[in-house]
mmCIF file of C-alpha atoms in Angstrom:
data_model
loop_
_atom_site.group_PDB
_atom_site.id
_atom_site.type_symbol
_atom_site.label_atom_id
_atom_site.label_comp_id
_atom_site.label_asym_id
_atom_site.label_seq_id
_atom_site.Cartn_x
_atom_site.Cartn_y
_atom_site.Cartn_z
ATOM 1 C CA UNK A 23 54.472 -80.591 107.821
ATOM 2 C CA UNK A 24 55.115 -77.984 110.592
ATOM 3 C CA UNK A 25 52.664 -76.004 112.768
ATOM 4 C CA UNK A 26 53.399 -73.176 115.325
ATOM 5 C CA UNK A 27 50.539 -72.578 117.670
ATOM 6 C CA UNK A 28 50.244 -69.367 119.630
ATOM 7 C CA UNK A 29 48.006 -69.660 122.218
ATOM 8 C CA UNK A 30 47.837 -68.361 125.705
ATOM 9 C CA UNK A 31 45.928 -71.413 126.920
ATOM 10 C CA UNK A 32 48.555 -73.511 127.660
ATOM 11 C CA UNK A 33 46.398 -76.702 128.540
ATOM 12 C CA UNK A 34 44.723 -76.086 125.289
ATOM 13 C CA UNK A 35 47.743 -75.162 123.584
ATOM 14 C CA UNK A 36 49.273 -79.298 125.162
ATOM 15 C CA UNK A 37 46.418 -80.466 123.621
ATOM 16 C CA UNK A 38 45.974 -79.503 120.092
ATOM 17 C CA UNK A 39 50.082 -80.060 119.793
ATOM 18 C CA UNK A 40 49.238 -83.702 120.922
ATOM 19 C CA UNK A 41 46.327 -84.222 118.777
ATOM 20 C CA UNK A 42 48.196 -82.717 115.903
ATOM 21 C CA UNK A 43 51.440 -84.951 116.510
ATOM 22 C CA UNK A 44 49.003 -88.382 116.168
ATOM 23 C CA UNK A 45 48.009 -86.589 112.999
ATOM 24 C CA UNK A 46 51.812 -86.452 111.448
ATOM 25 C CA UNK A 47 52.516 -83.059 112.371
ATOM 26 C CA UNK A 48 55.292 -81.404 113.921
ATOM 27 C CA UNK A 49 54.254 -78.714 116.377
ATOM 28 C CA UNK A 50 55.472 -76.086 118.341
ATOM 29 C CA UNK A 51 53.537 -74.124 120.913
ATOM 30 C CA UNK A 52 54.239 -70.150 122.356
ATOM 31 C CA UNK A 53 52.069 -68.512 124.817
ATOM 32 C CA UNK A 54 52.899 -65.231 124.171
ATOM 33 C CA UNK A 55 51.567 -62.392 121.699
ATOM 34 C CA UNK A 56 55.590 -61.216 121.265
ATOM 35 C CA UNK A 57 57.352 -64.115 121.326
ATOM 36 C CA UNK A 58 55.052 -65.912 118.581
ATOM 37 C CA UNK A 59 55.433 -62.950 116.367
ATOM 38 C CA UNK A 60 59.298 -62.990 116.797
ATOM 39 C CA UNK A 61 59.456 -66.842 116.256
ATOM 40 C CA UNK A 62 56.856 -66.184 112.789
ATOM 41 C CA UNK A 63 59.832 -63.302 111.689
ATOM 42 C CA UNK A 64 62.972 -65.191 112.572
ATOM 43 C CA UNK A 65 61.639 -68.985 111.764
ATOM 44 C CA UNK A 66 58.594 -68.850 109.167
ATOM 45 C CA UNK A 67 60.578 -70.563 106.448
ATOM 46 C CA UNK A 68 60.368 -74.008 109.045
ATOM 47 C CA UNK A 69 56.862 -73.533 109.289
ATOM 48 C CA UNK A 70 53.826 -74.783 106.594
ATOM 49 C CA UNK A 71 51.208 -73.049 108.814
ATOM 50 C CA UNK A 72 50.288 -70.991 111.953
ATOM 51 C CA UNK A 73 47.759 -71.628 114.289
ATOM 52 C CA UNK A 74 46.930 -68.411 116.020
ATOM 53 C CA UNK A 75 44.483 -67.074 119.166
ATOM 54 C CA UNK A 76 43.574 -63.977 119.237
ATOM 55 C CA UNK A 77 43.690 -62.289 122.736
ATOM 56 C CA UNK A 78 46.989 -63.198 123.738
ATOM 57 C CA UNK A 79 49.458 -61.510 125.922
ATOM 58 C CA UNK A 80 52.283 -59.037 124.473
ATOM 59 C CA UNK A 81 50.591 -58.373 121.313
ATOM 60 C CA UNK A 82 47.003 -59.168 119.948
ATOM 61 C CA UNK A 83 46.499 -61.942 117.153
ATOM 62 C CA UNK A 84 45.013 -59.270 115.136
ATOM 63 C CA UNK A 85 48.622 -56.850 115.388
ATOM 64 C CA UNK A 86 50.474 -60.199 114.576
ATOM 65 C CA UNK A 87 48.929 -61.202 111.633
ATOM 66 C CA UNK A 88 49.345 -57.747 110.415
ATOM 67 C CA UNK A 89 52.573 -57.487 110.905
ATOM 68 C CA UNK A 90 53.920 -60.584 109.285
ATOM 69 C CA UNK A 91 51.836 -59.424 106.539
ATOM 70 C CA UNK A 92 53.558 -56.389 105.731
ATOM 71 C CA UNK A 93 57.272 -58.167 106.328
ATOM 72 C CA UNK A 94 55.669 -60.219 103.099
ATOM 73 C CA UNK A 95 55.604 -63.527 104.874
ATOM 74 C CA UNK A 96 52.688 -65.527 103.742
ATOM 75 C CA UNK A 97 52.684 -68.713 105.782
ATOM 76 C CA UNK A 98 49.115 -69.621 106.090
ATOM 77 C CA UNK A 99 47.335 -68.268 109.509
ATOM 78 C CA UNK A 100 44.338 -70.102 111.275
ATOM 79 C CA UNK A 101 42.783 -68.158 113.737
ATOM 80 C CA UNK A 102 41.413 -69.908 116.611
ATOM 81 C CA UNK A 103 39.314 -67.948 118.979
ATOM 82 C CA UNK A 104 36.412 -67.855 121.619
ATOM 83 C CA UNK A 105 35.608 -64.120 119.704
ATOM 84 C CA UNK A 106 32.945 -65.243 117.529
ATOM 85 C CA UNK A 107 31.066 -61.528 116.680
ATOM 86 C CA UNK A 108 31.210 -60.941 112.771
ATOM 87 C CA UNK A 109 33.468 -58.014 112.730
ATOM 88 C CA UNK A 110 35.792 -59.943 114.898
ATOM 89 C CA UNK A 111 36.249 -62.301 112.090
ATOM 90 C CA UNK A 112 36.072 -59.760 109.265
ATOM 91 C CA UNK A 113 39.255 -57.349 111.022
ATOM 92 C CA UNK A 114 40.724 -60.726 111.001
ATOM 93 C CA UNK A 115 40.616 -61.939 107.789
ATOM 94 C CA UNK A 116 41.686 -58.213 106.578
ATOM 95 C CA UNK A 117 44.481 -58.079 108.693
ATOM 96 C CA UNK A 118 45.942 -61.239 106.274
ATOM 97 C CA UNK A 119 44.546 -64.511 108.183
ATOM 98 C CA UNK A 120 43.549 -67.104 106.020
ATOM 99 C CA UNK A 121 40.847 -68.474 107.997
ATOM 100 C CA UNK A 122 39.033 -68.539 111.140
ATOM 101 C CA UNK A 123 37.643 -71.306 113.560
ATOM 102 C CA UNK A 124 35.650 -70.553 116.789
ATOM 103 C CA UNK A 125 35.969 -72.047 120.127
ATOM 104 C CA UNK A 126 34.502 -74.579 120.712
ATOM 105 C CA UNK A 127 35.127 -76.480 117.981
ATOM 106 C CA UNK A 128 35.775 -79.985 116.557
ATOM 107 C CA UNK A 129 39.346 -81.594 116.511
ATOM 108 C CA UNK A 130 38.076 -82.801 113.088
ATOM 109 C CA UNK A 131 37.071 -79.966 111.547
ATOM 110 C CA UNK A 132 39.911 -78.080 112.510
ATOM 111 C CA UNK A 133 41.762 -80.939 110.904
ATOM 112 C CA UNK A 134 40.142 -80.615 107.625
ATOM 113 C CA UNK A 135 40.705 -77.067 107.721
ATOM 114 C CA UNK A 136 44.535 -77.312 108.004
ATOM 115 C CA UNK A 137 44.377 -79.822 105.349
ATOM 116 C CA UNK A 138 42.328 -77.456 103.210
ATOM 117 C CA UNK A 139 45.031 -74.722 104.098
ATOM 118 C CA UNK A 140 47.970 -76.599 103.382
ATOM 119 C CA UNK A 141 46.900 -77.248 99.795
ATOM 120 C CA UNK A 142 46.938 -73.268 99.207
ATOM 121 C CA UNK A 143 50.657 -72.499 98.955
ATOM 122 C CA UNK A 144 52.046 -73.012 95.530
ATOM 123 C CA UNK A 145 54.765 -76.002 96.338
ATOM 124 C CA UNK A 146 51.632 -77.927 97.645
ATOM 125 C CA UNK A 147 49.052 -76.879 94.798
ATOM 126 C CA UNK A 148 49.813 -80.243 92.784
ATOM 127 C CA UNK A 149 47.964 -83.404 93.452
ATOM 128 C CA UNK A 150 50.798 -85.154 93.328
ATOM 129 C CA UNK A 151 54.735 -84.853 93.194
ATOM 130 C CA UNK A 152 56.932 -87.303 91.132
ATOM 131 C CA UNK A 153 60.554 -88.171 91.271
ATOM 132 C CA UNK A 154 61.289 -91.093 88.582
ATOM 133 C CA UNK A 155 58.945 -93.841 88.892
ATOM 134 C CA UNK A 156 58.268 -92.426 92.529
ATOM 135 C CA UNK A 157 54.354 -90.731 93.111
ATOM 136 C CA UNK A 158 53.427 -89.316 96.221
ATOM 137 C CA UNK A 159 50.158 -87.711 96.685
ATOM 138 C CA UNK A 160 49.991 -85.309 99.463
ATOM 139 C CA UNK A 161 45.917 -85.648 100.371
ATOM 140 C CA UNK A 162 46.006 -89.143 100.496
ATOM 141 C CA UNK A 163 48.976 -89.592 102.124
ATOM 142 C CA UNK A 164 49.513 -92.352 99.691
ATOM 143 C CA UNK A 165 53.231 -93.027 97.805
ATOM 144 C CA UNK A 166 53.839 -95.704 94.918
ATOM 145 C CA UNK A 167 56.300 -96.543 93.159
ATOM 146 C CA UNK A 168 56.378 -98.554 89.723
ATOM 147 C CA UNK A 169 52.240 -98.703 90.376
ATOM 148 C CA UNK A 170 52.887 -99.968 93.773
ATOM 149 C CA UNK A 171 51.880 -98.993 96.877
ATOM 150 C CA UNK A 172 54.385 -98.157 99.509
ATOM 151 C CA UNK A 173 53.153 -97.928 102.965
ATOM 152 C CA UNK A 174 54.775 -95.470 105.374
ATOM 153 C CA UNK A 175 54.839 -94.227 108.645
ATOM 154 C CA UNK A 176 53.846 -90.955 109.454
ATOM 155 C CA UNK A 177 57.783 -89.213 109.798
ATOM 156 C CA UNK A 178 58.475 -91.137 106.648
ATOM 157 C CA UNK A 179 55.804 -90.081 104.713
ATOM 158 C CA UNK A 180 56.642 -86.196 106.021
ATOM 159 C CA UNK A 181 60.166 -86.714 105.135
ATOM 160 C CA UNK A 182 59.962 -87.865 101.688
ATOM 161 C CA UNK A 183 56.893 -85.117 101.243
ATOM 162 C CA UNK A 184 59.743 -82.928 102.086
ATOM 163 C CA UNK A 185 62.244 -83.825 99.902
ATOM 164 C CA UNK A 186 60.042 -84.082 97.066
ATOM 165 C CA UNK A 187 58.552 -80.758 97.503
ATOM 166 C CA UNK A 188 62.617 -79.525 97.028
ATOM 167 C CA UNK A 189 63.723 -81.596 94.540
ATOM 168 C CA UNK A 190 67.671 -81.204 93.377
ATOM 169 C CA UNK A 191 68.202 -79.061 96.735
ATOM 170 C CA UNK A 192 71.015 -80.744 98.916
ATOM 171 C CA UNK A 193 68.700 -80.165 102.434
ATOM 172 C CA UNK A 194 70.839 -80.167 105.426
ATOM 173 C CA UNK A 195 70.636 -82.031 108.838
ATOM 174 C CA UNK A 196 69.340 -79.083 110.647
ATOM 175 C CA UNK A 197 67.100 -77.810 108.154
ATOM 176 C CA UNK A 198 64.880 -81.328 107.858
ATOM 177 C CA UNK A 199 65.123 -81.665 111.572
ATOM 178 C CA UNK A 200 63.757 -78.345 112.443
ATOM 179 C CA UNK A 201 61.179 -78.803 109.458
ATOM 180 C CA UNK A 202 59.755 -82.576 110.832
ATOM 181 C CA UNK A 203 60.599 -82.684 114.838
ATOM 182 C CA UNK A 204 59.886 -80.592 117.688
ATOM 183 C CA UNK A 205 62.514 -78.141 118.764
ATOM 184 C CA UNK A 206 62.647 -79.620 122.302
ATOM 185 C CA UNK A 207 63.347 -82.901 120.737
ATOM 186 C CA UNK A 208 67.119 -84.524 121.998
ATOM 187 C CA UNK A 209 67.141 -87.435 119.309
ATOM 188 C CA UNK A 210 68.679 -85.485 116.690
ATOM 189 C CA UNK A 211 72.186 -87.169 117.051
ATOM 190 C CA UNK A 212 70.440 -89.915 114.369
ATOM 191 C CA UNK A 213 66.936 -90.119 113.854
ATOM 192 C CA UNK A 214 67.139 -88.814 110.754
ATOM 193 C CA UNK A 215 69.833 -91.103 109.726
ATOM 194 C CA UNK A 216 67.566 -93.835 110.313
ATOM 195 C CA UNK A 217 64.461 -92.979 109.002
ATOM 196 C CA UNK A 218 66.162 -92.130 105.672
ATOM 197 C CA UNK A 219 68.017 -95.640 105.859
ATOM 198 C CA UNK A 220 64.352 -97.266 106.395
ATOM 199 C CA UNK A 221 62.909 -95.090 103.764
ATOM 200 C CA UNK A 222 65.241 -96.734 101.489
ATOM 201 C CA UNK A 223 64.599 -99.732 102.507
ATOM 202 C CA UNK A 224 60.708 -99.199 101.554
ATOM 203 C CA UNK A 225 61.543 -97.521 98.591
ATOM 204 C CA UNK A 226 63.892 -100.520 97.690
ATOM 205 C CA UNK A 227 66.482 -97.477 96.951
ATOM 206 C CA UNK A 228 69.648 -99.136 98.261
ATOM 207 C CA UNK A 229 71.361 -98.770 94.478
ATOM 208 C CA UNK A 230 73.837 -96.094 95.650
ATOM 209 C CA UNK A 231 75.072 -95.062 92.209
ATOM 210 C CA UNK A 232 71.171 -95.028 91.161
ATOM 211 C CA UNK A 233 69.378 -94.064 94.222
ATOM 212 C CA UNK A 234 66.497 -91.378 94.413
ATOM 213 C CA UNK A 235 67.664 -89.854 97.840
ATOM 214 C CA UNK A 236 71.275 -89.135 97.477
ATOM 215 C CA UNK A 237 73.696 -88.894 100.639
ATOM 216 C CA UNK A 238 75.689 -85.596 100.360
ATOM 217 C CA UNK A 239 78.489 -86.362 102.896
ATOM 218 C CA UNK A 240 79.042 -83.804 105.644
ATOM 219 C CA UNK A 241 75.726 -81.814 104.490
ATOM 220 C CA UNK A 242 72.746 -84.008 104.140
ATOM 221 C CA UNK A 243 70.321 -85.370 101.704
ATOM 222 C CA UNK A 244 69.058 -84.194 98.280
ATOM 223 C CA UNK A 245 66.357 -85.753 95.825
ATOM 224 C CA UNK A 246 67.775 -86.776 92.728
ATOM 225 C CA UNK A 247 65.055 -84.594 89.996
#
């Protein structure tokens, strides 16, 4: 999973993006009103959720989230602010965020709230994808296959959560590595390479006629449905 975080404090912006990344998450951080509207507009389809301030510089949290709104794109919105007054939170919430967390708050309850978020969009409504004899159930962050148990990392887990979320899709390079690592990230040349090869491994998928993640040469990878 992916989260953009537009926030202004950039020590607090550091910190959630580090707390997030121990969680599994991929984050990116903007400190700017304009620039975290224009990322939302040109990059939404890489992200599963936005975390977003509202007194920023540029443009107000308030005049992004109704914006993206009328452009029709309905990534899920957090809004974390120190503005705590009811009819802060009610323009909010009618301006198309999906929910709204006060300063200061708890790293775990914001955690259960982007949980709670993240099981609102329709690819993510099911308790549980399957591919074959393959089960992975997002909440739990728990896969089996054949009944048993398959323990993952983190990146693995979020990779085959991926690729099970777009089953029969032949998912390029690019697209998986802007979905699961940080943009400033150099590693690209392989990573992903590798963590599919130990995935396999894991999965005991090395059958290549038979195998569940398929290798489209040149493109990238694609779950067999």
């Amino acid at each position: 999973m992916r989260i953009l975080i537009i926030e202004d404090e950039e020590k607090l912006a550091e910190s959630l993006k580090k707390g997030l990344e121990k969680s599994g998450y991929a984050v990116d951080y903007l400190t700017d009103g304009e620039a975290g509207q224009r990322r939302i507009e040109m990059a939404h389809k890489n992200y599963d959720l936005v975390i977003l301030d509202l007194m920023l510089p540029g443009k107000s949290g308030f005049e992004i989230c109704q914006a993206v709104r009328k452009r029709g794109i309905m990534t899920p919105i957090l809004i974390l602010t120190a503005r705590d007054m009811t009819d802060d939170k009610i323009l909010a919430l009618d301006n198309g965020a999906d929910d709204y967390l006060v300063k200061p708050f708890s790293f775990e309850e914001l955690l259960a709230r982007i949980r709670a978020l993240l099981r609102r969009p329709p690819e993510t409504l099911a308790s549980e994808l399957t591919a074959k004899d393959v089960v992975l159930k997002p909440t739990e962050r728990e896969v089996y296959r054949g009944g048993r148990k398959i323990d993952l990392t983190l990146k693995e887990f979020e990779l085959l959560h991926y690729l099970m979320r777009h089953p029969g899709e032949v998912l390029n390079r690019e697209d998986i590595y802007s979905h699961l690592w940080d943009f400033e990230d150099n590693s690209f040349s392989n990573i992903i390479d590798v963590h599919i090869k130990n995935l396999r491994k894991k999965l005991q998928d090395q059958d290549e006629k038979n195998r569940l993640v398929e290798t489209i040469r040149g493109v990238g990878y694609r779950l067999r449905k």
